[in-house]
mmCIF file of C-alpha atoms and ligand atoms in Angstrom:
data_model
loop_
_atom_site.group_PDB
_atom_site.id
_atom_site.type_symbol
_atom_site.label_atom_id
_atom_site.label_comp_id
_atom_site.label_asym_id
_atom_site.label_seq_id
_atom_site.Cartn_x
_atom_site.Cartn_y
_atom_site.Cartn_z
ATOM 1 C CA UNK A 961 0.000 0.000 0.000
ATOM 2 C CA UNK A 962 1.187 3.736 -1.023
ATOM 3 C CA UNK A 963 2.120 6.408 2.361
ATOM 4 C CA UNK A 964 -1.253 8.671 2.075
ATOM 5 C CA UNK A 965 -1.162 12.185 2.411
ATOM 6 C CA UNK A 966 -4.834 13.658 3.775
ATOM 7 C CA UNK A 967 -5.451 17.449 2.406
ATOM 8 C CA UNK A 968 -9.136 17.992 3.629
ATOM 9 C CA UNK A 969 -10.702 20.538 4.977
ATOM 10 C CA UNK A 970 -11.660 20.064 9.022
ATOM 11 C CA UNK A 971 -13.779 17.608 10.205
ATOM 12 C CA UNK A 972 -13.875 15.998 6.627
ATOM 13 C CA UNK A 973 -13.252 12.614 8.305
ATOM 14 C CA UNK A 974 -9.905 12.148 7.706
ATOM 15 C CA UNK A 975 -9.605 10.431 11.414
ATOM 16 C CA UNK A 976 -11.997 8.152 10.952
ATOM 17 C CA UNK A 977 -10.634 7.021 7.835
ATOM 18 C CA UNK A 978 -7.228 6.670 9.482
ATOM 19 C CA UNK A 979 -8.553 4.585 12.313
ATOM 20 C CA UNK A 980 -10.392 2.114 9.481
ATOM 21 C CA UNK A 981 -7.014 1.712 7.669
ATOM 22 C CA UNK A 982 -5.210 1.308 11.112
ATOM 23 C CA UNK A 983 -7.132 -1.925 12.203
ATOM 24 C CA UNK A 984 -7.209 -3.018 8.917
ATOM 25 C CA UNK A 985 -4.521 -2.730 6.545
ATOM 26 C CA UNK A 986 -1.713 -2.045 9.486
ATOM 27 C CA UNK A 987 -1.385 1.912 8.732
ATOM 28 C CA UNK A 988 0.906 3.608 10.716
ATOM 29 C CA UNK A 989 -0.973 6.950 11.488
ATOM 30 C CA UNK A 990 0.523 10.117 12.214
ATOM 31 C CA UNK A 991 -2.023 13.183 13.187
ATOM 32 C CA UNK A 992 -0.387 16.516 13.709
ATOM 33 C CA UNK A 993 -3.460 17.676 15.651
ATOM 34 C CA UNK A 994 -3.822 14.615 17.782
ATOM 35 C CA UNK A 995 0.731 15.136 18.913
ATOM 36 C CA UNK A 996 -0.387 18.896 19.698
ATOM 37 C CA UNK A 997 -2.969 18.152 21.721
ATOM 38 C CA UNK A 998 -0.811 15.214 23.676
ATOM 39 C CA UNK A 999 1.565 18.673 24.103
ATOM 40 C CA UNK A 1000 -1.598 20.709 25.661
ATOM 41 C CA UNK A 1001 -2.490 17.973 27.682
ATOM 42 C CA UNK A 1002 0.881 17.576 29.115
ATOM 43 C CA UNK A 1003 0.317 20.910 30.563
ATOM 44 C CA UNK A 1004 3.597 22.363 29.176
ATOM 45 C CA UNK A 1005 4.705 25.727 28.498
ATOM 46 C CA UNK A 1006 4.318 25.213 24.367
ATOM 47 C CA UNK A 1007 1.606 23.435 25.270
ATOM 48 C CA UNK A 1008 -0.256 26.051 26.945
ATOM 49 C CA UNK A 1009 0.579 28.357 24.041
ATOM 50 C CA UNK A 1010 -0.526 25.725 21.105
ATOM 51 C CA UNK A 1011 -3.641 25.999 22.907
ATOM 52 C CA UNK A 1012 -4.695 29.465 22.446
ATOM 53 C CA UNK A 1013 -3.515 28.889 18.731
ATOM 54 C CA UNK A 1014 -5.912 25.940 18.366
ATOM 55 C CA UNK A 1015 -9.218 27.122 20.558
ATOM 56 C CA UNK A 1016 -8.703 30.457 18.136
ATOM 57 C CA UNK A 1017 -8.798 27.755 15.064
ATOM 58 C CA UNK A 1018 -5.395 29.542 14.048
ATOM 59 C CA UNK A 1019 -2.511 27.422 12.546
ATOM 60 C CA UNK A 1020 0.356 26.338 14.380
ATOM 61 C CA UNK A 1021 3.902 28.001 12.690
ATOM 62 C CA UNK A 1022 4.888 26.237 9.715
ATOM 63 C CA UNK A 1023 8.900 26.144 11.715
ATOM 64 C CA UNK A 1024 6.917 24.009 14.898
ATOM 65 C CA UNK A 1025 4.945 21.663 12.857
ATOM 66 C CA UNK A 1026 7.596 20.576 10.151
ATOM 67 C CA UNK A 1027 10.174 20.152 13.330
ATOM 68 C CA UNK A 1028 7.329 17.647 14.748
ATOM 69 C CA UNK A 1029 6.869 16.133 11.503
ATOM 70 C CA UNK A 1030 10.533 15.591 10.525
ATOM 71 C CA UNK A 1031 10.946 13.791 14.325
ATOM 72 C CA UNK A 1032 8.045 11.865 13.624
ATOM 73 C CA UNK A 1033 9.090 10.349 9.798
ATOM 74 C CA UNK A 1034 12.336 9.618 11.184
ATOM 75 C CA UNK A 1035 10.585 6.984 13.596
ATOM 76 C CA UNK A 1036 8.828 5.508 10.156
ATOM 77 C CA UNK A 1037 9.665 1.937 9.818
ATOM 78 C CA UNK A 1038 8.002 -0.379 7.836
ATOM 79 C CA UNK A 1039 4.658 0.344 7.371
ATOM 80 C CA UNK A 1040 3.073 1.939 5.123
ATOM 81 C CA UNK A 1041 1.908 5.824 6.828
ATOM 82 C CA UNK A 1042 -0.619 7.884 6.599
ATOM 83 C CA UNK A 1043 -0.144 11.884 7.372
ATOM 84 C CA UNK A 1044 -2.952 13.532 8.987
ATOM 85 C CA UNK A 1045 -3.373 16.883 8.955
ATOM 86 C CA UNK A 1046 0.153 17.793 7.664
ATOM 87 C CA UNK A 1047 0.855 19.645 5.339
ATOM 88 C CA UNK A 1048 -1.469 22.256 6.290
ATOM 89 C CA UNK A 1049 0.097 24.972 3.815
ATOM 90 C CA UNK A 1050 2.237 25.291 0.801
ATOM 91 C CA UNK A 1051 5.439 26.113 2.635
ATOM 92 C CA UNK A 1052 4.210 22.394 4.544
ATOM 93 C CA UNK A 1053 3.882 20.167 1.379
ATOM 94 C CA UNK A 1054 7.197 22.061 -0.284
ATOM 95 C CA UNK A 1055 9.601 21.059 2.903
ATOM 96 C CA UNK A 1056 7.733 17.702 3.091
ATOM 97 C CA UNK A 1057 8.448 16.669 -0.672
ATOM 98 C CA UNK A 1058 12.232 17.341 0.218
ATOM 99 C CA UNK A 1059 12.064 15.243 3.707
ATOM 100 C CA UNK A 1060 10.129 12.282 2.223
ATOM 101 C CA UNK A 1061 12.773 12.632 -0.533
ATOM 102 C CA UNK A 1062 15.626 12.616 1.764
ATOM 103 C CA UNK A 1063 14.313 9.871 3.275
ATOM 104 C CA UNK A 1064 13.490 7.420 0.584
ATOM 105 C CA UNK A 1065 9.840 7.870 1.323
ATOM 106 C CA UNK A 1066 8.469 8.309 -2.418
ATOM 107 C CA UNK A 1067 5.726 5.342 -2.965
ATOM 108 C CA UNK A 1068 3.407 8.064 -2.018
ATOM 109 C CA UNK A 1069 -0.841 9.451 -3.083
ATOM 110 C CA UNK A 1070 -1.892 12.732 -1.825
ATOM 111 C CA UNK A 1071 -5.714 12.351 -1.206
ATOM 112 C CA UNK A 1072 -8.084 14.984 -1.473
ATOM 113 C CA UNK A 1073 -11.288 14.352 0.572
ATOM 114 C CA UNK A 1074 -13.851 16.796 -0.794
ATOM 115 C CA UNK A 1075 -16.864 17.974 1.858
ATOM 116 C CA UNK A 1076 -18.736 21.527 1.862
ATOM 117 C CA UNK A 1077 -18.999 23.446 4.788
ATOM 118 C CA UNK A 1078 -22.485 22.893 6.153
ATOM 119 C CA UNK A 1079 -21.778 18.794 6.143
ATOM 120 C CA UNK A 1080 -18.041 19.818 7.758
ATOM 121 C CA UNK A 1081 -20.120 21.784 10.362
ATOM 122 C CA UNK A 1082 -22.603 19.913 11.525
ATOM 123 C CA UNK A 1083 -19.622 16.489 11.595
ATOM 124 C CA UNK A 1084 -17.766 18.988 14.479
ATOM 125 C CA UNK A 1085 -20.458 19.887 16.080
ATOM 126 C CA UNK A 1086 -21.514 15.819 16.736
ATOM 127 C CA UNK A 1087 -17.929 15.041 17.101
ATOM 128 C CA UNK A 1088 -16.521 13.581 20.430
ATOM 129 C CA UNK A 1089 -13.346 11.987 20.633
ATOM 130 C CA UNK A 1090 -11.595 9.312 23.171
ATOM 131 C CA UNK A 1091 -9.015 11.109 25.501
ATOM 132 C CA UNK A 1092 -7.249 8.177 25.588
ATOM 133 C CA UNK A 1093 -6.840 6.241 22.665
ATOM 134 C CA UNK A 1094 -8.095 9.086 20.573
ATOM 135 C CA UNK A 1095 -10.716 7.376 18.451
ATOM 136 C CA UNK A 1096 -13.327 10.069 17.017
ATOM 137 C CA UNK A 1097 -16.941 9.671 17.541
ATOM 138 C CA UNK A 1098 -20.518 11.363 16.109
ATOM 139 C CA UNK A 1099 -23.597 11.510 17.609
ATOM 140 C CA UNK A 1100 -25.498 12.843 14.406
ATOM 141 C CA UNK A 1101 -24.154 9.785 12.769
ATOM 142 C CA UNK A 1102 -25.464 6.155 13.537
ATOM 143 C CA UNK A 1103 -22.480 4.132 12.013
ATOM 144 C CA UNK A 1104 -20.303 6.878 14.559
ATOM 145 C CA UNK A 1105 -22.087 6.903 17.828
ATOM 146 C CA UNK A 1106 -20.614 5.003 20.706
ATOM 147 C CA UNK A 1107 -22.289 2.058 21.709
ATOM 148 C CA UNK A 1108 -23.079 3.597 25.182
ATOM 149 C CA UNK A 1109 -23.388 7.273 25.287
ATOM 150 C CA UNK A 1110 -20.134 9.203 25.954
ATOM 151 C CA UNK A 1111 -18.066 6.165 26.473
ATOM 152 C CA UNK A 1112 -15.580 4.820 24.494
ATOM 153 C CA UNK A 1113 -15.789 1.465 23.000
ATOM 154 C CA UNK A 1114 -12.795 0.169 23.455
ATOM 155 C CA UNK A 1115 -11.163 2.087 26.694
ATOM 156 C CA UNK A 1116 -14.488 2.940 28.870
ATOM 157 C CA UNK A 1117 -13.431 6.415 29.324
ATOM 158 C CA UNK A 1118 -15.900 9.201 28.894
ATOM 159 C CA UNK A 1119 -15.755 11.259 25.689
ATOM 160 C CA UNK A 1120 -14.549 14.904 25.171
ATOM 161 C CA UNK A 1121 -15.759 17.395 22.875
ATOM 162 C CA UNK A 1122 -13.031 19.695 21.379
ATOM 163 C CA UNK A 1123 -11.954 23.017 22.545
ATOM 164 C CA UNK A 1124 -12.396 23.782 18.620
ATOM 165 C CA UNK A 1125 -15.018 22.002 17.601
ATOM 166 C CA UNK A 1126 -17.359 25.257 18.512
ATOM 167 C CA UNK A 1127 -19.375 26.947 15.766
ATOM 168 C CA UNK A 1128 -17.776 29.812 16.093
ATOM 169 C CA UNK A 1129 -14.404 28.519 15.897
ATOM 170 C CA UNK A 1130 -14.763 25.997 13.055
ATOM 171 C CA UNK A 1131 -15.843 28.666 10.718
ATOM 172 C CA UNK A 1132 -12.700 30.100 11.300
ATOM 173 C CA UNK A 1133 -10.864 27.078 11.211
ATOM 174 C CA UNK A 1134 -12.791 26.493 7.523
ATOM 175 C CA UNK A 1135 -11.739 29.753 6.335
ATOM 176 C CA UNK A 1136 -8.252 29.391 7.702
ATOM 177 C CA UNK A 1137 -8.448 26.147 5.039
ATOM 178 C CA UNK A 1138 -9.899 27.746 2.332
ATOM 179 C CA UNK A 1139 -7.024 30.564 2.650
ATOM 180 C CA UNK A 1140 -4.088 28.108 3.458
ATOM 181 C CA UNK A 1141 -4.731 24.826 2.699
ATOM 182 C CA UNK A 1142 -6.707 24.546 -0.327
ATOM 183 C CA UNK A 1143 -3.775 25.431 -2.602
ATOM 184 C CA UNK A 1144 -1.960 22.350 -1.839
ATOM 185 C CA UNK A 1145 -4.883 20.846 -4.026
ATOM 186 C CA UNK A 1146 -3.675 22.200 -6.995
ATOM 187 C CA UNK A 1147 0.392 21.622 -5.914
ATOM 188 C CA UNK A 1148 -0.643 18.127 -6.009
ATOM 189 C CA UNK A 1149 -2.479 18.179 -8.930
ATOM 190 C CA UNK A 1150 0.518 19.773 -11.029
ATOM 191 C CA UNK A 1151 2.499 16.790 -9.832
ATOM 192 C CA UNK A 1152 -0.072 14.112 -11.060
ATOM 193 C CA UNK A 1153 0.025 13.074 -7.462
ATOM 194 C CA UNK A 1154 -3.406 13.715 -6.579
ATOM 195 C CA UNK A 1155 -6.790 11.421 -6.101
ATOM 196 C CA UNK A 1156 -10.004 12.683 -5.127
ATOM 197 C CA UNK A 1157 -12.621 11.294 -2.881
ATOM 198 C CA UNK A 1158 -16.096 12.290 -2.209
ATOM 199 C CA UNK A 1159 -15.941 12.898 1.743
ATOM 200 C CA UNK A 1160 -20.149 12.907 1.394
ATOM 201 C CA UNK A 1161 -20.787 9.622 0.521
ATOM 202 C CA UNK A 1162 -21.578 6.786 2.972
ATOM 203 C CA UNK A 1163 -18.490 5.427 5.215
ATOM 204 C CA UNK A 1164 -18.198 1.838 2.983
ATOM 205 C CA UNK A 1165 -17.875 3.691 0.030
ATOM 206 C CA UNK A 1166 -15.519 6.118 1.162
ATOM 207 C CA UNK A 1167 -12.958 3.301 3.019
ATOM 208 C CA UNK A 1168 -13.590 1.521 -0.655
ATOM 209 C CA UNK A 1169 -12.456 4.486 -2.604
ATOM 210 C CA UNK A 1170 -9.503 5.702 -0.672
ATOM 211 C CA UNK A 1171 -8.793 2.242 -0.478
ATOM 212 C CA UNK A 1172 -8.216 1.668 -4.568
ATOM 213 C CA UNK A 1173 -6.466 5.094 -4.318
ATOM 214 C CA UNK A 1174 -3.849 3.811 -2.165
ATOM 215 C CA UNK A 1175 -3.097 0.426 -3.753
ATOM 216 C CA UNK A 1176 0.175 -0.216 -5.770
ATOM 217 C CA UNK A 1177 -0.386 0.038 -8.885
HETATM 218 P P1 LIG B 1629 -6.736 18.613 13.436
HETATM 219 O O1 LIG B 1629 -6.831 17.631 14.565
HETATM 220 O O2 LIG B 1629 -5.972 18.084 12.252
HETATM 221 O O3 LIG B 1629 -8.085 19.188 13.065
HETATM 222 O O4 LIG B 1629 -5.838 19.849 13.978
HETATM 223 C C1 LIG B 1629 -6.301 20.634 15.055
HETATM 224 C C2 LIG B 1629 -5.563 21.960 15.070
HETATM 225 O O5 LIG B 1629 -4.166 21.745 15.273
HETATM 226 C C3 LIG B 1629 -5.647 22.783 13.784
HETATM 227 O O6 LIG B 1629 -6.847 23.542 13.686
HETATM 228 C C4 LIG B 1629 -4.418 23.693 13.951
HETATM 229 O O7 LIG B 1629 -4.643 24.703 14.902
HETATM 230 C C5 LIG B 1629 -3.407 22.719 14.559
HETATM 231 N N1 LIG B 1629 -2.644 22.012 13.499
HETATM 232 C C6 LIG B 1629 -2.668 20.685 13.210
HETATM 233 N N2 LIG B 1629 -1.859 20.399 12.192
HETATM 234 C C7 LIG B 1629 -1.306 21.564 11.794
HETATM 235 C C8 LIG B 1629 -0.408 21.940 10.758
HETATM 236 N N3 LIG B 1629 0.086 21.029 9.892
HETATM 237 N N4 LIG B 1629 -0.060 23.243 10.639
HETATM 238 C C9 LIG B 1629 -0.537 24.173 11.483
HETATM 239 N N5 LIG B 1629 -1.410 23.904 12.480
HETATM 240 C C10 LIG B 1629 -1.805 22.598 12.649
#
């Protein structure tokens, strides 16, 4: 299976997706947001400052989050990865080509997972997420709920809703996409590198499609 790089918009699913390829086809998963907010809960002094940035829906400095990345990719082994939520902007995907490079990391599909704000928005506003083994959760969504309500499955903690996951904030947080992310679409694109799935459709037939998309060919 090819490394798969997630440029989506927030709350597009691209956890969920991860988790699905985790149990099942032994993806190594690396989320940028989920390491920040192990920072903020370690009560740190970057930690505490990461989260103003995130509960304002702000970015993190491109200089922080390729440092974290380039630790991270250097503890790759064998399996396959998938990046989550990095790169974020084009100064991102432009130092990650070189690292991934550098590193002999090049069987590689940049997935684009398409969604429109008012399905984004109502995802964060359901979502609740694991503290502990940070699985993601949605209330508005049957195949998403937990099996008892605010529990996790498989630890039996409660659930937590995100200090961003407010209306208010993810609009800003969508925007913030729109402006900074979004052009990584087309970066991608010019480099034939890019596969598009519908973020809309039901869960089967989105694990199906990014699925083909990340099979040798
Ligand atoms: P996520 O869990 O991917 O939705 O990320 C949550 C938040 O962490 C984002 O809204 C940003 O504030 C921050 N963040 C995560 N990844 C990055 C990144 N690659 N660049 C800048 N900020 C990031």
């Amino acid at each position: 299976m090819k490394n798969i790089i997630f440029i989506a918009p927030p709350a597009a699913g691209k956890g969920t997706i991860s988790d699905y390829l985790v149990k099942n086809y032994h993806y190594e998963h690396l989320s940028t947001g989920d390491l920040l907010r192990d920072e903020v809960a370690s009560g740190s002094l970057l930690g505490k400052e990461i989260d103003k940035i995130i509960s304002s829906g702000n970015f993190v400095s491109d200089e922080l989050m390729i440092q974290l990345v380039a630790k991270e990719l250097d503890k790759l082994r064998d399996r396959p990865f998938i990046l989550d939520g990095f790169p974020r902007t084009i100064e991102q995907a432009q130092r990650l080509e070189e690292m991934l490079i550098s590193l002999g990391l090049t069987n590689n599909v940049a997935i684009y997972l398409d969604i429109d704000i008012d399905t984004a928005t109502k995802r964060a506003l359901g979502r609740v997420v694991c503290p502990n083994c940070k699985r993601s959760y949605n209330i508005y969504n049957e195949e998403l709920k937990p099996l008892r309500d605010n529990i996790c499955d498989d630890c039996g903690v409660f659930l937590e809703k995100r200090s961003d996951d407010t209306e208010e904030t993810f609009k800003m947080r969508f925007q913030k996409y729109l402006e900074k992310t979004s052009p990584i679409v087309d970066y991608y694109e010019k480099k034939n590198r890019l596969a598009k799935v519908r973020a809309t459709d039901d869960l089967k037939t989105i694990y199906n499609n990014v699925i083909l998309e990340a099979k040798n060919d």
